JSON list of C-alpha atoms in Angstrom, two decimals:
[
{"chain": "A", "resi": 798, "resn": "UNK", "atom": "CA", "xyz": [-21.22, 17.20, -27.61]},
{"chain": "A", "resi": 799, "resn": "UNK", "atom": "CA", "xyz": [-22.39, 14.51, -30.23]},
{"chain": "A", "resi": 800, "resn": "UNK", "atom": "CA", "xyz": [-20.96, 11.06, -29.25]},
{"chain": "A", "resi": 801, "resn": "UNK", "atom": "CA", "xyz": [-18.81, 11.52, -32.76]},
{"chain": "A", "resi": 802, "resn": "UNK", "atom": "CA", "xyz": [-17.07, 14.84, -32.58]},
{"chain": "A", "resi": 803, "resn": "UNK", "atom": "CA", "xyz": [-15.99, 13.47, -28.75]},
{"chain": "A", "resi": 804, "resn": "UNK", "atom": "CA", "xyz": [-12.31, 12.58, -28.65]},
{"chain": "A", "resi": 805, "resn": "UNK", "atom": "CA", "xyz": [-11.42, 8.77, -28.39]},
{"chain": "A", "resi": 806, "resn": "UNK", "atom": "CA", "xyz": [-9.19, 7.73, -25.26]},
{"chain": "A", "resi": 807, "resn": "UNK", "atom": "CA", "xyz": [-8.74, 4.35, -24.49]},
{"chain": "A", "resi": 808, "resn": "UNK", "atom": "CA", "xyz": [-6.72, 3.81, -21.54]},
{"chain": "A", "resi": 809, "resn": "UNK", "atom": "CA", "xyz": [-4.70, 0.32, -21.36]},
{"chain": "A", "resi": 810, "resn": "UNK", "atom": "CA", "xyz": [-3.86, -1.38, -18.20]},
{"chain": "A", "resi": 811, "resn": "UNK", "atom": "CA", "xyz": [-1.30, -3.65, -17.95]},
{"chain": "A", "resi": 812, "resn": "UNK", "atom": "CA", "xyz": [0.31, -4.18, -14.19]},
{"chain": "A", "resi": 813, "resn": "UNK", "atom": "CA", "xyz": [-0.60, -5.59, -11.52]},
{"chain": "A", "resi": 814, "resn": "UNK", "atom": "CA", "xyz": [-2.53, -3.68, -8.69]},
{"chain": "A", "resi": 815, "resn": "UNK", "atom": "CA", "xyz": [-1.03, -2.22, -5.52]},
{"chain": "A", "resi": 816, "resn": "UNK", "atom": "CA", "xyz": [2.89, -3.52, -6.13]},
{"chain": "A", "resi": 817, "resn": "UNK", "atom": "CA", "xyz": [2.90, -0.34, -7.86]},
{"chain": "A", "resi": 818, "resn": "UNK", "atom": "CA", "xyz": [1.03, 3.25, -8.17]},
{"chain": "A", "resi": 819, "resn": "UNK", "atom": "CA", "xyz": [0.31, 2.25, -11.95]},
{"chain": "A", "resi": 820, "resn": "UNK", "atom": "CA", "xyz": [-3.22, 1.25, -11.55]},
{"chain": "A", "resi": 821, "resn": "UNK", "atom": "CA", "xyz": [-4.52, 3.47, -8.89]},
{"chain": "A", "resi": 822, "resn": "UNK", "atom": "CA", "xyz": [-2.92, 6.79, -10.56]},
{"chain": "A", "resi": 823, "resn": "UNK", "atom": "CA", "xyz": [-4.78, 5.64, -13.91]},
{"chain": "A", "resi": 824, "resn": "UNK", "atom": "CA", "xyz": [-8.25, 5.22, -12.60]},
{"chain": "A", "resi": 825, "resn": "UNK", "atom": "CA", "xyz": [-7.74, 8.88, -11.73]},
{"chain": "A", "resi": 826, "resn": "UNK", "atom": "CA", "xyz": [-6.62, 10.22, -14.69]},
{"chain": "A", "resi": 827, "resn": "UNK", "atom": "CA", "xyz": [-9.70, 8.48, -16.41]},
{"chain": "A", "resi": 828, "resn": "UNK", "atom": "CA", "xyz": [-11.96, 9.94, -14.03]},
{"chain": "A", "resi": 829, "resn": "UNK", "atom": "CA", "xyz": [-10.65, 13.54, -14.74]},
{"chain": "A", "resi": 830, "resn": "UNK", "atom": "CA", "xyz": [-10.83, 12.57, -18.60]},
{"chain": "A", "resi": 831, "resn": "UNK", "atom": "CA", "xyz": [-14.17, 11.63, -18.38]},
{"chain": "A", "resi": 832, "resn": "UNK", "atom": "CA", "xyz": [-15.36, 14.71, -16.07]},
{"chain": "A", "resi": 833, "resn": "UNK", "atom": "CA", "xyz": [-14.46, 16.62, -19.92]},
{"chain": "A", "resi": 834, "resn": "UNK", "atom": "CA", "xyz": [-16.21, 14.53, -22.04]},
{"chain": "A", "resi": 835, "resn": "UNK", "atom": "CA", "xyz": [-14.58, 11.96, -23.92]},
{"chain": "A", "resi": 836, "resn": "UNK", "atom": "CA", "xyz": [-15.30, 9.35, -25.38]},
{"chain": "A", "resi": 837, "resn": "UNK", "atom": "CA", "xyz": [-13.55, 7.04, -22.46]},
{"chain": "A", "resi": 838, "resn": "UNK", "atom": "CA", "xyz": [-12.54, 2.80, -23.28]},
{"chain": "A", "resi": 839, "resn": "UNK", "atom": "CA", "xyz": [-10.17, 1.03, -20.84]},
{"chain": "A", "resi": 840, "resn": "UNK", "atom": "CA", "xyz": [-8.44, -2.28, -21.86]},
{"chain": "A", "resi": 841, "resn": "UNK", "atom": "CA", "xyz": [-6.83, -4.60, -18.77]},
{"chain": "A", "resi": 842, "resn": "UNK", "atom": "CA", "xyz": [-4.54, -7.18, -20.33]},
{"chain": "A", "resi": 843, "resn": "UNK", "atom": "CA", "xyz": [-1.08, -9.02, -19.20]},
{"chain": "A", "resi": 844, "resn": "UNK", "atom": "CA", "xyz": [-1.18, -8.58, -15.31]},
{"chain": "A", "resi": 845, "resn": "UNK", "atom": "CA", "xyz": [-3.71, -6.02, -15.81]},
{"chain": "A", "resi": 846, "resn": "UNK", "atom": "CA", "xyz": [-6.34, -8.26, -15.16]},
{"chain": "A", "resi": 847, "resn": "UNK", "atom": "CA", "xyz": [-5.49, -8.93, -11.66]},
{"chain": "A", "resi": 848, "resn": "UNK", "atom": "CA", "xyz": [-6.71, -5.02, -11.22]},
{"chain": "A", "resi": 849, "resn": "UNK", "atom": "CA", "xyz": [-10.55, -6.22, -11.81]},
{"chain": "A", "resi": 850, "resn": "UNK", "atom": "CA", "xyz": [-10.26, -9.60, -9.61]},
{"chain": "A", "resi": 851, "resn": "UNK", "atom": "CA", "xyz": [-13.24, -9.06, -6.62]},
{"chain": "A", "resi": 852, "resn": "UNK", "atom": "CA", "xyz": [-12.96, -8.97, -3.43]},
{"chain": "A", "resi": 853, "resn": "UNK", "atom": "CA", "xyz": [-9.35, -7.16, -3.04]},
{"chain": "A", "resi": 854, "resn": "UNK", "atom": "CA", "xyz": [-8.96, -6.27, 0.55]},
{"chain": "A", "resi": 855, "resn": "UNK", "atom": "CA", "xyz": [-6.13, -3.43, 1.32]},
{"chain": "A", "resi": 856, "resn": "UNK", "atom": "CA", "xyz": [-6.86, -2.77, 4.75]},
{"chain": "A", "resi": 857, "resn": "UNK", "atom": "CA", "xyz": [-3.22, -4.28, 5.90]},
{"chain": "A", "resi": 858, "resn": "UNK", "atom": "CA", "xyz": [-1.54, -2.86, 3.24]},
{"chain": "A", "resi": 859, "resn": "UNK", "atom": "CA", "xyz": [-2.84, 1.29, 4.79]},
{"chain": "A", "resi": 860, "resn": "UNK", "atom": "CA", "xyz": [-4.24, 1.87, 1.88]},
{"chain": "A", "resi": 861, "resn": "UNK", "atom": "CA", "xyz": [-7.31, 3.14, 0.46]},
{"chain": "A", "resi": 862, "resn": "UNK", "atom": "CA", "xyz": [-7.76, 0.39, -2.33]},
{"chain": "A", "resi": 863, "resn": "UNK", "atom": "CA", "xyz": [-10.04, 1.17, -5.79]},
{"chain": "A", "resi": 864, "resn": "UNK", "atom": "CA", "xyz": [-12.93, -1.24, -6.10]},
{"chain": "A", "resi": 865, "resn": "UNK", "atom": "CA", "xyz": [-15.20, 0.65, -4.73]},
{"chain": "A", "resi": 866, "resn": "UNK", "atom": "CA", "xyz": [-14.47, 3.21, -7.46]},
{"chain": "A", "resi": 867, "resn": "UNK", "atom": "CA", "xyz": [-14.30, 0.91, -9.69]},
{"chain": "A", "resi": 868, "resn": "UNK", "atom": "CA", "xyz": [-18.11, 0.04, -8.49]},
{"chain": "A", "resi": 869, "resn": "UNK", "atom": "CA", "xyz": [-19.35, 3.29, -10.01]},
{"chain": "A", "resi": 870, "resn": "UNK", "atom": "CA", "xyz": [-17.35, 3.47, -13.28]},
{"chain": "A", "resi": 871, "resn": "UNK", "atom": "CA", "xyz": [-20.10, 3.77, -15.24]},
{"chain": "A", "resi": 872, "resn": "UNK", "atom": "CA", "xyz": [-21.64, 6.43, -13.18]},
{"chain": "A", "resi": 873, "resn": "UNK", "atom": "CA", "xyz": [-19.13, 8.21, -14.35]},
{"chain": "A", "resi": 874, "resn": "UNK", "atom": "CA", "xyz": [-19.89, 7.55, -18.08]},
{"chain": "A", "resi": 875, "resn": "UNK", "atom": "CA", "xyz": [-17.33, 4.90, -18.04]},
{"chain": "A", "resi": 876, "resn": "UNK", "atom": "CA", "xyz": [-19.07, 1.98, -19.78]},
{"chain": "A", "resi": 877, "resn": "UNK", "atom": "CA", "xyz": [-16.58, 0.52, -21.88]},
{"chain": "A", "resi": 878, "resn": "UNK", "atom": "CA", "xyz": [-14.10, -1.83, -19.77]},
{"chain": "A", "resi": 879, "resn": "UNK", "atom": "CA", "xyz": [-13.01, -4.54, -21.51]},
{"chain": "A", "resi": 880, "resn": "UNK", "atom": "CA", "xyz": [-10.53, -7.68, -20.62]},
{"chain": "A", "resi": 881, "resn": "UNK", "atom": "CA", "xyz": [-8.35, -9.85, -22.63]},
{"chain": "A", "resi": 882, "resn": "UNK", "atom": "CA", "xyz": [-9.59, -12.86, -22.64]},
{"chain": "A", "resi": 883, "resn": "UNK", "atom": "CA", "xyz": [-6.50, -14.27, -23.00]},
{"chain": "A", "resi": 884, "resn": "UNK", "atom": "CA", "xyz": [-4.69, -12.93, -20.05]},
{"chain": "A", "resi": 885, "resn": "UNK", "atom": "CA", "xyz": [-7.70, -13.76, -18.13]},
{"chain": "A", "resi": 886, "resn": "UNK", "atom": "CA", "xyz": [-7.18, -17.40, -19.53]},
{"chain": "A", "resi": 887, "resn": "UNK", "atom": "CA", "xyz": [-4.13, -17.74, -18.49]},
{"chain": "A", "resi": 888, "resn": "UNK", "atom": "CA", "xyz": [-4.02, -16.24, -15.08]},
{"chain": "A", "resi": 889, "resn": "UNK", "atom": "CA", "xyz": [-6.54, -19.05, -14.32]},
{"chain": "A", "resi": 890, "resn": "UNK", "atom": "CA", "xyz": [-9.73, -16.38, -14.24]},
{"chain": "A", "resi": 891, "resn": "UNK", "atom": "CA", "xyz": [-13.64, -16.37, -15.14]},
{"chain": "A", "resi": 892, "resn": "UNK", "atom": "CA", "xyz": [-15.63, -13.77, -15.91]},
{"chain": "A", "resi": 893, "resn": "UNK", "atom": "CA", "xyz": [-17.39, -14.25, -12.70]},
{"chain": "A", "resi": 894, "resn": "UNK", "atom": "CA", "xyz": [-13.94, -13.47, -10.61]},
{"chain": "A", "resi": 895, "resn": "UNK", "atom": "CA", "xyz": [-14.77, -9.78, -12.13]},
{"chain": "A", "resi": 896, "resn": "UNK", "atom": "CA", "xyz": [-15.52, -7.11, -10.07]},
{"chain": "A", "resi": 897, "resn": "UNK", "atom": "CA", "xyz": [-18.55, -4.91, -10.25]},
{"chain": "A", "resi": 898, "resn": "UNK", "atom": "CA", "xyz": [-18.37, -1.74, -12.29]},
{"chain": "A", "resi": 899, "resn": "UNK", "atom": "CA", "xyz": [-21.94, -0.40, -11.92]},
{"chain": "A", "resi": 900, "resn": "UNK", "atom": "CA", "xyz": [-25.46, -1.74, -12.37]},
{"chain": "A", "resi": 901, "resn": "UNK", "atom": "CA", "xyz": [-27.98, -1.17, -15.18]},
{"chain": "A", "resi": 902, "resn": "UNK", "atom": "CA", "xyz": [-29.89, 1.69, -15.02]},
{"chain": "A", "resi": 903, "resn": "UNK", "atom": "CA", "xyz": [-33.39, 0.07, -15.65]},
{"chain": "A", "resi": 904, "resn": "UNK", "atom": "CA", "xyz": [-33.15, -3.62, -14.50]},
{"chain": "A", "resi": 905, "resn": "UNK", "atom": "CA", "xyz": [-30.24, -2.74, -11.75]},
{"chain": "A", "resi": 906, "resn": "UNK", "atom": "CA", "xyz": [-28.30, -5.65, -12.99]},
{"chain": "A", "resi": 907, "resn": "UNK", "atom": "CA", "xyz": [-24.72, -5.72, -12.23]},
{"chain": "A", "resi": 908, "resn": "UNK", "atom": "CA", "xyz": [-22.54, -4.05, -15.01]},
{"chain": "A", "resi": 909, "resn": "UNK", "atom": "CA", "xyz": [-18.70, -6.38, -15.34]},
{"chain": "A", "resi": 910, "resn": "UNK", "atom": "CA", "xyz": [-15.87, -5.70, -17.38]},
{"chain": "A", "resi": 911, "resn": "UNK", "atom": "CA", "xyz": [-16.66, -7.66, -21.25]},
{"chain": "A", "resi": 912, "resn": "UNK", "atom": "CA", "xyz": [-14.02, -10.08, -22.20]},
{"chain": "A", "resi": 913, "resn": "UNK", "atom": "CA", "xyz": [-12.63, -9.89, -25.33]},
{"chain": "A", "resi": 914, "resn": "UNK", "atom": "CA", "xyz": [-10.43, -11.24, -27.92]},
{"chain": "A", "resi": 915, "resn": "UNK", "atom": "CA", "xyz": [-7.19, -9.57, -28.79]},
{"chain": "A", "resi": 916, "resn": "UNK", "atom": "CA", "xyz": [-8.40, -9.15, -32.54]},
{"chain": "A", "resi": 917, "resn": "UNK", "atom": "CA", "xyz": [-11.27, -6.48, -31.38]},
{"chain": "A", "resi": 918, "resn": "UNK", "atom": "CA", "xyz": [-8.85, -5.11, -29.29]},
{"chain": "A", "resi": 919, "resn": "UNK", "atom": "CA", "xyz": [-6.77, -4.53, -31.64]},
{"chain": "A", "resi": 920, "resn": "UNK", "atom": "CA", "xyz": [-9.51, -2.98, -34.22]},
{"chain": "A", "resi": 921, "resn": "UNK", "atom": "CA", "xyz": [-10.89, -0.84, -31.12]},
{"chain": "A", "resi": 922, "resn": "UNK", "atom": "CA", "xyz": [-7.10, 0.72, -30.39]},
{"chain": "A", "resi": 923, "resn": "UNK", "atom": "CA", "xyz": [-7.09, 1.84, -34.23]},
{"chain": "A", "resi": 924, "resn": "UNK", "atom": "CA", "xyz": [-9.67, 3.89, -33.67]},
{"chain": "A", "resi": 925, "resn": "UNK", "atom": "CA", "xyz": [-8.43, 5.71, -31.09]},
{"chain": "A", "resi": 926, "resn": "UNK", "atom": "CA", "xyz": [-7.42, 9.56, -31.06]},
{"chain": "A", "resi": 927, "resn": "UNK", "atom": "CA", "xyz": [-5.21, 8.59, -28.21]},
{"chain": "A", "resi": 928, "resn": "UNK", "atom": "CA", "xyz": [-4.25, 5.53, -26.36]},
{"chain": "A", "resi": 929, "resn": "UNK", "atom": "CA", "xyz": [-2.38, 6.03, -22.90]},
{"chain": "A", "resi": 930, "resn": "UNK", "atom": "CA", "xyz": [-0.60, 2.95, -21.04]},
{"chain": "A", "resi": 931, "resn": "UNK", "atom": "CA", "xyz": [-0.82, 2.48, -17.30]},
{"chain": "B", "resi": 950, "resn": "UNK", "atom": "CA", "xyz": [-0.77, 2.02, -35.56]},
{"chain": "B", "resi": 951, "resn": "UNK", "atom": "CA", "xyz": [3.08, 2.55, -33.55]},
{"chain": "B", "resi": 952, "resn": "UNK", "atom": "CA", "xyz": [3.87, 0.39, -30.56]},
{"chain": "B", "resi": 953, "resn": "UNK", "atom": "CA", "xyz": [6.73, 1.35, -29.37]},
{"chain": "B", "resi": 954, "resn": "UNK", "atom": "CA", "xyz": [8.58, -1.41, -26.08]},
{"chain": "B", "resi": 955, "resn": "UNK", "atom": "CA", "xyz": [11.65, -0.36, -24.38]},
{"chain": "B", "resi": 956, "resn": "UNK", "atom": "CA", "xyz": [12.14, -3.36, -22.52]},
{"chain": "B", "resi": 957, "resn": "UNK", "atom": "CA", "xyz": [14.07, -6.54, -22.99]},
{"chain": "B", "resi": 958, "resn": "UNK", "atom": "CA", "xyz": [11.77, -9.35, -24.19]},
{"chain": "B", "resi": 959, "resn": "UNK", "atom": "CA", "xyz": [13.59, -11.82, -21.25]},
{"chain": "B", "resi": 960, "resn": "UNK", "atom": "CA", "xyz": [12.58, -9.26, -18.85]},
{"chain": "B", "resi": 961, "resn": "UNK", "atom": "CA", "xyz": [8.52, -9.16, -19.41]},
{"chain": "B", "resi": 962, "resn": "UNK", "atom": "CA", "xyz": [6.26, -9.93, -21.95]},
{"chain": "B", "resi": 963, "resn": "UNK", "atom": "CA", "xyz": [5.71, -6.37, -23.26]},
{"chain": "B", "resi": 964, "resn": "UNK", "atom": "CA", "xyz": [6.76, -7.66, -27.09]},
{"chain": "B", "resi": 965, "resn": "UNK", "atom": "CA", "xyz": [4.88, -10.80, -26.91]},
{"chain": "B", "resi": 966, "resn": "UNK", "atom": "CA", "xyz": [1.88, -9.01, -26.02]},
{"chain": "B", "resi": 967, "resn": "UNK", "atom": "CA", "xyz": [2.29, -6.05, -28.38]},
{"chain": "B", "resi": 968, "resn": "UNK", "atom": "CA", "xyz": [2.68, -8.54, -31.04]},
{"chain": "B", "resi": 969, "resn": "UNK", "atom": "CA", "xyz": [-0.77, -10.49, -30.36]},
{"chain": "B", "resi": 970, "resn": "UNK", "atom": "CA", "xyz": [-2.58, -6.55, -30.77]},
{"chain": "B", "resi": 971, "resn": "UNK", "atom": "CA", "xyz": [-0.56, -6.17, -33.88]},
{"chain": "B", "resi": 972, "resn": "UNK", "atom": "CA", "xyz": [-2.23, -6.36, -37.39]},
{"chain": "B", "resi": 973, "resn": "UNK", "atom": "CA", "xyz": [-0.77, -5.82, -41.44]},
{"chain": "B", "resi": 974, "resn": "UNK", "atom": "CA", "xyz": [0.75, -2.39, -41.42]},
{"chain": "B", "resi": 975, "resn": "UNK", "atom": "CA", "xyz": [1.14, -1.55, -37.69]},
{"chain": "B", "resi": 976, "resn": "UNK", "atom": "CA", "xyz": [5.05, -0.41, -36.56]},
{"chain": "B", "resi": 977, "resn": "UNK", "atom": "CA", "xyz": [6.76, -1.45, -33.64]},
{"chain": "B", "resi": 978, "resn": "UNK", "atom": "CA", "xyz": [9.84, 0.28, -32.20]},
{"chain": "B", "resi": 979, "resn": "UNK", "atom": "CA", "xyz": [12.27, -0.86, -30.58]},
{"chain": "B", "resi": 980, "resn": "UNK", "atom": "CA", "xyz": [14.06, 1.26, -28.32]},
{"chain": "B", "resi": 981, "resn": "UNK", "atom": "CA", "xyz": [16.31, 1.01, -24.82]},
{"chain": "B", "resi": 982, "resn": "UNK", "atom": "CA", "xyz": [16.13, -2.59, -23.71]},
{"chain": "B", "resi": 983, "resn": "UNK", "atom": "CA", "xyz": [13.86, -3.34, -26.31]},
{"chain": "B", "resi": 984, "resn": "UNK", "atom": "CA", "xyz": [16.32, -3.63, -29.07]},
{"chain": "B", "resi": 985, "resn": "UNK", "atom": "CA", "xyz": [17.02, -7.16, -27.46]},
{"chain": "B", "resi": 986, "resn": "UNK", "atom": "CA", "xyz": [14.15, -8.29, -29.12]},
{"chain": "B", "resi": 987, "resn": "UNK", "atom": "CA", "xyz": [15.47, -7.58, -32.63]},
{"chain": "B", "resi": 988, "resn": "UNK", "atom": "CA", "xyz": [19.05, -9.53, -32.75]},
{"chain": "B", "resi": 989, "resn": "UNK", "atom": "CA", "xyz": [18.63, -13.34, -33.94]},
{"chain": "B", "resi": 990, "resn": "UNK", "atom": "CA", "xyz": [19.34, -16.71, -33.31]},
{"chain": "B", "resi": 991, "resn": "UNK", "atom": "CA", "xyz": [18.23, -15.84, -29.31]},
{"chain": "B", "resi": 992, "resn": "UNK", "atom": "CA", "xyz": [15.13, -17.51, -27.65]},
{"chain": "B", "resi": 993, "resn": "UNK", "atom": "CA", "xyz": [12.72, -14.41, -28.52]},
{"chain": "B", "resi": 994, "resn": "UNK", "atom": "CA", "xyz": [13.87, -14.36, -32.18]},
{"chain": "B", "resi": 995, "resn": "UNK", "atom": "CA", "xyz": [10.63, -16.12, -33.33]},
{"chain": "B", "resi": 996, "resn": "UNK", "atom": "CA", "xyz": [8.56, -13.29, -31.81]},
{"chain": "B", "resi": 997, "resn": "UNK", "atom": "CA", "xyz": [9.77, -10.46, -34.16]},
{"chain": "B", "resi": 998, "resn": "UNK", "atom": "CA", "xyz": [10.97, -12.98, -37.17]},
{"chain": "B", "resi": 999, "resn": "UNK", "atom": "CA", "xyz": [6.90, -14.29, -37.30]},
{"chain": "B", "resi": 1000, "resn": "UNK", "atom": "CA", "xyz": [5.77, -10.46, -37.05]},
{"chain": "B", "resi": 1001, "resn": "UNK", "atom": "CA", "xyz": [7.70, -9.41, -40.21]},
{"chain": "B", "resi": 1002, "resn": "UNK", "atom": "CA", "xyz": [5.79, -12.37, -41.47]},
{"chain": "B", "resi": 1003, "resn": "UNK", "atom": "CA", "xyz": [2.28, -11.11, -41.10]},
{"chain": "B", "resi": 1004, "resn": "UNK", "atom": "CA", "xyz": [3.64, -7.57, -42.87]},
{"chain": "B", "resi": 1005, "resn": "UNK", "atom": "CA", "xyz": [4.22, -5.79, -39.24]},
{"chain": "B", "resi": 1006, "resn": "UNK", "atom": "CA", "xyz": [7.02, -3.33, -39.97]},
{"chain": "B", "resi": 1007, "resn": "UNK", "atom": "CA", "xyz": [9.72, -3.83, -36.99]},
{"chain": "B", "resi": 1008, "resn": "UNK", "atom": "CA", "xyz": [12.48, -1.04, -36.08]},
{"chain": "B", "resi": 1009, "resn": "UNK", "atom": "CA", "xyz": [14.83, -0.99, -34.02]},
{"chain": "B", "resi": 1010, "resn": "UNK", "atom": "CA", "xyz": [16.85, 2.12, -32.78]},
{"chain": "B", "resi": 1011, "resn": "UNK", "atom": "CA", "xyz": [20.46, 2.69, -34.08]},
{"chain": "B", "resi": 1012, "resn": "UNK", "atom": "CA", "xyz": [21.85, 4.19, -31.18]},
{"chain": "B", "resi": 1013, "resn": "UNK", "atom": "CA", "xyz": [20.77, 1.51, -28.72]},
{"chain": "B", "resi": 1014, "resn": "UNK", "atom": "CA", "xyz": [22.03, -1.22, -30.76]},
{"chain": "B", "resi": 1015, "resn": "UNK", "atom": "CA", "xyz": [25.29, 0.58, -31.06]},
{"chain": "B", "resi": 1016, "resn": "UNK", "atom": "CA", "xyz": [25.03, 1.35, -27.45]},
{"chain": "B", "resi": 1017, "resn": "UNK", "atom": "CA", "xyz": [24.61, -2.70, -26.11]},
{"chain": "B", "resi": 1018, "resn": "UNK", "atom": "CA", "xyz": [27.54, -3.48, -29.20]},
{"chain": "B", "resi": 1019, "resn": "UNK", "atom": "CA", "xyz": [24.47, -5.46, -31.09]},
{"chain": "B", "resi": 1020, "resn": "UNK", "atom": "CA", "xyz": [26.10, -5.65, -34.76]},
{"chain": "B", "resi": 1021, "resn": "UNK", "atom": "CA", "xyz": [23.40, -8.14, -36.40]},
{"chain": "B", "resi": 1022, "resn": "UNK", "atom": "CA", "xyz": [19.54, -7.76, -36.87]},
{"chain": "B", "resi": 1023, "resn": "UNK", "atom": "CA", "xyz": [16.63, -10.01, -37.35]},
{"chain": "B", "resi": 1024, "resn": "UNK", "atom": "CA", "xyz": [16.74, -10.10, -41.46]},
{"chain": "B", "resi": 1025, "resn": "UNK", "atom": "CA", "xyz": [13.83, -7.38, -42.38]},
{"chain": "B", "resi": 1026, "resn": "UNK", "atom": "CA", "xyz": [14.39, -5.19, -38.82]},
{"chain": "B", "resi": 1027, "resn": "UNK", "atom": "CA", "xyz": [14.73, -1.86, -40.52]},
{"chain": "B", "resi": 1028, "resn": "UNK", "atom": "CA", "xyz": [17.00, 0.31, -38.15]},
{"chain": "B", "resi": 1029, "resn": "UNK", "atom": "CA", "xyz": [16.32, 3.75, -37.51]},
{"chain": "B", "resi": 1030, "resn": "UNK", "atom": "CA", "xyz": [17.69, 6.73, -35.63]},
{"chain": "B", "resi": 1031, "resn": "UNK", "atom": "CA", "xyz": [15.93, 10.10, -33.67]},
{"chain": "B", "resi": 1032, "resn": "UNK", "atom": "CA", "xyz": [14.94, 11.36, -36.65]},
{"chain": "B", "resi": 1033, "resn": "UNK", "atom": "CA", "xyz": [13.46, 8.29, -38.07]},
{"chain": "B", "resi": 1034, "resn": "UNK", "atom": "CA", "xyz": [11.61, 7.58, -34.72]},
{"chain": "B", "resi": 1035, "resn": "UNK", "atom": "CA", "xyz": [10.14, 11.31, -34.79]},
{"chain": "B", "resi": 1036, "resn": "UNK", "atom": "CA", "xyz": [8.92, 10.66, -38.31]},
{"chain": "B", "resi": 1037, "resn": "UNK", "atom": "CA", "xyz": [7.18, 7.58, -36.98]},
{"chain": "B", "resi": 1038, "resn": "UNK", "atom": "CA", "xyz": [5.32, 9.68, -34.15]},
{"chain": "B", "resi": 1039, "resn": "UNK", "atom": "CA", "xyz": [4.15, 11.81, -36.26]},
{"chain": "B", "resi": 1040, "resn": "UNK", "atom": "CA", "xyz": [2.81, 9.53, -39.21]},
{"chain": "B", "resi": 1041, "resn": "UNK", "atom": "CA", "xyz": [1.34, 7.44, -36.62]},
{"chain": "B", "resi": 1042, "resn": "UNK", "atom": "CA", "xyz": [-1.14, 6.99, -33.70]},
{"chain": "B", "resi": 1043, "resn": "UNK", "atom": "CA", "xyz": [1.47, 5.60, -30.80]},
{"chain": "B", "resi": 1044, "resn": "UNK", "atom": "CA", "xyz": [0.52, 3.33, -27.99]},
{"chain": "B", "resi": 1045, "resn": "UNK", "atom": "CA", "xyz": [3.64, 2.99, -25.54]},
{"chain": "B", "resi": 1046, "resn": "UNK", "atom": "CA", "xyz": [4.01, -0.92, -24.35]},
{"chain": "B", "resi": 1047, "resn": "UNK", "atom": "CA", "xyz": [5.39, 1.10, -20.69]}
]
């Protein structure tokens, strides 16, 4: 399928991780979206951004945790993660605080989450066929 | 564009945050506890009052504002009932601020 005809999803992610089921039931639902070909984006803003902070250790908390799936995102096609750079801003958070979401195919740098302003956000979410809020 | 935020602007910062992914000609709804966000003179009234300023069209559901007995309205809040929010789904692409 050409990269136009593809339907647009872009998934937004606004809550913090593990308090609730909100960021771990997304990250499946974009996996099984991307397994049928769309044209995947994610946005993390508000409290969001705490999803993508490195390093999260669950092991006390019995559960599984995500960053290692996060690690392969864009093995699964899933290249465009992006994070308001404003929430980051104010939650007191770099871009190096980001966790890994793959590596480049040819120099095997690590792939992170691009920062953005809310203004391209906002253009990228009008071009969406469908926008869904986790 | 149609946001739509069904919770009360004192209770998280859904609105505020809609509002900074907003541009000219976008809709927001609001619905539930939302509908706080469209009464004046309240701390949040400069959210939704500065919106209508940069040509965001802001609506708030009838039935909820009946519901919490909220008589008055930011001045340009355009209130609107099922049917009104169904025509808004369906003219527009709709991004839920959950």
């Amino acid at each position: 399928m050409s990269e136009e005809s593809k339907k647009k999803i872009m998934f937004t992610v606004r809550k913090p991780p593990h308090g609730t089921i909100y960021v771990y039931e997304g990250l499946e639902v974009k996996l099984i979206m991307a397994a049928y070909d769309a044209d995947i984006s994610v946005v993390f803003m508000d409290d969001g951004v705490y999803a993508l902070k490195a390093g999260q250790d669950t092991k006390e908390l019995g559960i599984k945790g995500f960053e290692a799936t996060y690690g392969v995102l864009v093995d699964y096609e899933i290249q465009k993660v992006f994070v308001d750079r404003q929430s980051m801003e104010e939650r007191g958070l770099t871009e190096e605080d980001l966790l890994v979401i793959g590596e480049d195919e040819d120099t095997e740098e690590p792939i992170r989450p691009r920062m953005v302003d809310s203004a391209e956000i906002a253009a990228m979410m009008a071009q969406q066929h469908n926008i869904l809020s986790f | 564009m149609l946001h739509t935020i069904n919770k009360s602007p004192f209770q998280n910062s859904a609105l505020e945050s809609c509002l900074r992914f907003t541009h000219e000609g976008d809709c927001v709804l609001l619905m539930e506890d939302g509908v706080y966000g469209a009464i004046p003179g309240t701390a949040k009234s400069d959210l939704v009052a500065s919106a209508l300023g940069r040509k965001i069209q802001v609506f708030a559901l009838g039935a909820d504002l009946k519901a919490r007995a909220l008589k008055e309205t930011i001045d340009g809040v355009q209130i609107t009932d099922y049917a009104g929010f169904v025509d808004l789904v369906v003219e527009n692409k709709v991004h839920s601020w959950l």
